[in-house]
PDB file of C-alpha atoms in Angstrom:
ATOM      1  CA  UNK A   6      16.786  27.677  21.030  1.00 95.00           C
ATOM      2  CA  UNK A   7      19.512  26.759  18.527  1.00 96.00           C
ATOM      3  CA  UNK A   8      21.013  23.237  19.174  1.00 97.00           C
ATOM      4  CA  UNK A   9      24.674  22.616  17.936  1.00 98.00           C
ATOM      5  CA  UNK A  10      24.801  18.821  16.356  1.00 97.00           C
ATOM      6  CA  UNK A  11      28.678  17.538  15.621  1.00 97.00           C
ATOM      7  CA  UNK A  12      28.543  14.765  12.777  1.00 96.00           C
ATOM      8  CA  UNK A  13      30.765  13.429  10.012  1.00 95.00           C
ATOM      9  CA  UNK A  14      32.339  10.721   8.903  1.00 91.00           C
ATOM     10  CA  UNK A  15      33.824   7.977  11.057  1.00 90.00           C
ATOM     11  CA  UNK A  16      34.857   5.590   8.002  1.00 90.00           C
ATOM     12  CA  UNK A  17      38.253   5.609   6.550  1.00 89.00           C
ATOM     13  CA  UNK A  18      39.109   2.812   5.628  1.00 85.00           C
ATOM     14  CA  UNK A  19      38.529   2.956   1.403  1.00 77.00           C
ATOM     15  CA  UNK A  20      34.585   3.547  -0.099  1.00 81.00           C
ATOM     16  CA  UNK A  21      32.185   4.119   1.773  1.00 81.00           C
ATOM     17  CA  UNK A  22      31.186   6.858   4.507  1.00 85.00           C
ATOM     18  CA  UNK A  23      29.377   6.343   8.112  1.00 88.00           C
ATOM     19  CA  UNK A  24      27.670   9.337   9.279  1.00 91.00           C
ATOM     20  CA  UNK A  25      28.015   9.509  12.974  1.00 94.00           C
ATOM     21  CA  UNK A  26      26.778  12.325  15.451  1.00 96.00           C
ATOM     22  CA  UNK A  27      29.449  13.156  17.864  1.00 97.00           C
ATOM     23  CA  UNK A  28      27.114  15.407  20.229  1.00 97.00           C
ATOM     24  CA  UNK A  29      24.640  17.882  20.688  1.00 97.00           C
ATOM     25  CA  UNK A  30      25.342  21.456  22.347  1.00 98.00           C
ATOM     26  CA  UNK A  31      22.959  23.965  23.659  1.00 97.00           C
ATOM     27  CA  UNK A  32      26.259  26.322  23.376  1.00 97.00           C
ATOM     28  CA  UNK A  33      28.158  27.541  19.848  1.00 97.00           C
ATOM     29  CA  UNK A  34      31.573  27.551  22.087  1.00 98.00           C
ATOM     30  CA  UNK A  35      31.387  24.012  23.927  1.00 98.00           C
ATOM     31  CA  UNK A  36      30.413  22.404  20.557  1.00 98.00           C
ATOM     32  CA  UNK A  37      33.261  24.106  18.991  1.00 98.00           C
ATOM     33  CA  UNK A  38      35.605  22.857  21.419  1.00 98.00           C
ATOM     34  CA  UNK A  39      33.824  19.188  21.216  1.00 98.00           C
ATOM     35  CA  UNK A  40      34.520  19.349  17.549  1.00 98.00           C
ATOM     36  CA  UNK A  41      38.244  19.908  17.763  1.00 98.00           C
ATOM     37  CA  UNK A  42      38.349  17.199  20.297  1.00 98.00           C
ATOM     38  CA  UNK A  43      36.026  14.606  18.089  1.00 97.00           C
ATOM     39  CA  UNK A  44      39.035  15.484  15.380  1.00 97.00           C
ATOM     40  CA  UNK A  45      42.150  14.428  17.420  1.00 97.00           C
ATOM     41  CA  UNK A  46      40.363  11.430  18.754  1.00 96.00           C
ATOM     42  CA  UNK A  47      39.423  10.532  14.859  1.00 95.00           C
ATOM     43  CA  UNK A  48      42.717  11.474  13.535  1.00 96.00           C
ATOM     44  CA  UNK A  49      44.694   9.020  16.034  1.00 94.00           C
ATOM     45  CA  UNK A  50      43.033   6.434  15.777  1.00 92.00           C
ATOM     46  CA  UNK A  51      43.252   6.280  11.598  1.00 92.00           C
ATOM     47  CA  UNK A  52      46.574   7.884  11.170  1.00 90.00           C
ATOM     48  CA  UNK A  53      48.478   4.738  11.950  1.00 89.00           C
ATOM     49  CA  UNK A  54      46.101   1.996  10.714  1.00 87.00           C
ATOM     50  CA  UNK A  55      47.300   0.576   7.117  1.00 85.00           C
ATOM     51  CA  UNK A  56      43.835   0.539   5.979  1.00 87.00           C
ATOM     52  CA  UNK A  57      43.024   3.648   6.262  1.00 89.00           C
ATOM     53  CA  UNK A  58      43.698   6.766   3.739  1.00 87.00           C
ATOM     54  CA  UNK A  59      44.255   9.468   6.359  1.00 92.00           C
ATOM     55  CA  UNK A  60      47.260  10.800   5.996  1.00 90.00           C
ATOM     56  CA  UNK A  61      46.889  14.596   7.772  1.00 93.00           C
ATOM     57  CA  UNK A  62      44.671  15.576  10.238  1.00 95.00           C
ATOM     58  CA  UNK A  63      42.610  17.794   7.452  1.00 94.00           C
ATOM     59  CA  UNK A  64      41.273  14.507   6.374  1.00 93.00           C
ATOM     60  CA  UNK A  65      39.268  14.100   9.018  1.00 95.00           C
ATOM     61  CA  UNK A  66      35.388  15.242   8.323  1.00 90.00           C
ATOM     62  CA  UNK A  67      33.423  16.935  11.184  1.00 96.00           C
ATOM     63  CA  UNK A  68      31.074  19.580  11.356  1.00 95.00           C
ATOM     64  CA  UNK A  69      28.316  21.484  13.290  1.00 97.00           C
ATOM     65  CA  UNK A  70      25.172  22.196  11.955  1.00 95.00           C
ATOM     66  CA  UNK A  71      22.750  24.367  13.590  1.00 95.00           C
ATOM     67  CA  UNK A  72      19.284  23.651  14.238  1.00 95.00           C
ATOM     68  CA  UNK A  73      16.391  25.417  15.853  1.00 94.00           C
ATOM     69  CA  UNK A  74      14.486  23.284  18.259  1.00 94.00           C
ATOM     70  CA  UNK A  75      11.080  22.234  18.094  1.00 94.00           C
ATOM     71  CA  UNK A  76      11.129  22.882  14.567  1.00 92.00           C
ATOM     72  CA  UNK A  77      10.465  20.098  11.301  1.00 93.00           C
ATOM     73  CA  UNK A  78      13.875  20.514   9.234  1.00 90.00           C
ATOM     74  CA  UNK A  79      14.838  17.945   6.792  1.00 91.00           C
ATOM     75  CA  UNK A  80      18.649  18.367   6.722  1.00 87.00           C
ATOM     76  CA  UNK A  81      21.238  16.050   5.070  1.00 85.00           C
ATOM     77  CA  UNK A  82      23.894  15.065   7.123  1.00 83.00           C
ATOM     78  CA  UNK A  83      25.826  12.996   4.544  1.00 77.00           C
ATOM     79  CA  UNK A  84      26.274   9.115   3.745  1.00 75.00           C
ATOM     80  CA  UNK A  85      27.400   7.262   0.911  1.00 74.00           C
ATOM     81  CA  UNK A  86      25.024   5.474  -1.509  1.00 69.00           C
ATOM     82  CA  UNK A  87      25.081   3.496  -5.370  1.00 63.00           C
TER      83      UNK A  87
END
């Protein structure tokens, strides 16, 4: 079985990056629309705060990444590191 898994960045605010997972869909469609809705919700919530360096929604940074169950995988799902 594939499993959908929504992640990206929830940290806008200057350096840095926080890798959060938004959800995990047994269905390609569902996790699609979960996705668009993670965006919005992101893109309000930084579009008006002065710290933040959103200034379009096509800042915000989610994605899907597909992954068979019951299976070892070593996937990167992003971060920030020195």
């Amino acid at each position: 079985m594939i499993l959908y898994l929504i992640h990206g960045n929830a940290y806008y605010g200057g350096y840095g990056y926080e890798e959060h997972t938004f959800g995990i869909y047994t269905d390609k469609d569902k996790a699609e629309a979960a996705k668009k809705v993670v965006i919005e919700q992101l893109y309000e919530k930084e579009k008006d705060d002065d710290w933040s360096y959103v200034d379009d929604i096509s800042d915000i940074e989610v994605e899907i990444t597909e992954i068979e169950s019951n299976m070892a995988v070593d996937i990167t799902l992003g971060g920030y590191c020195e």
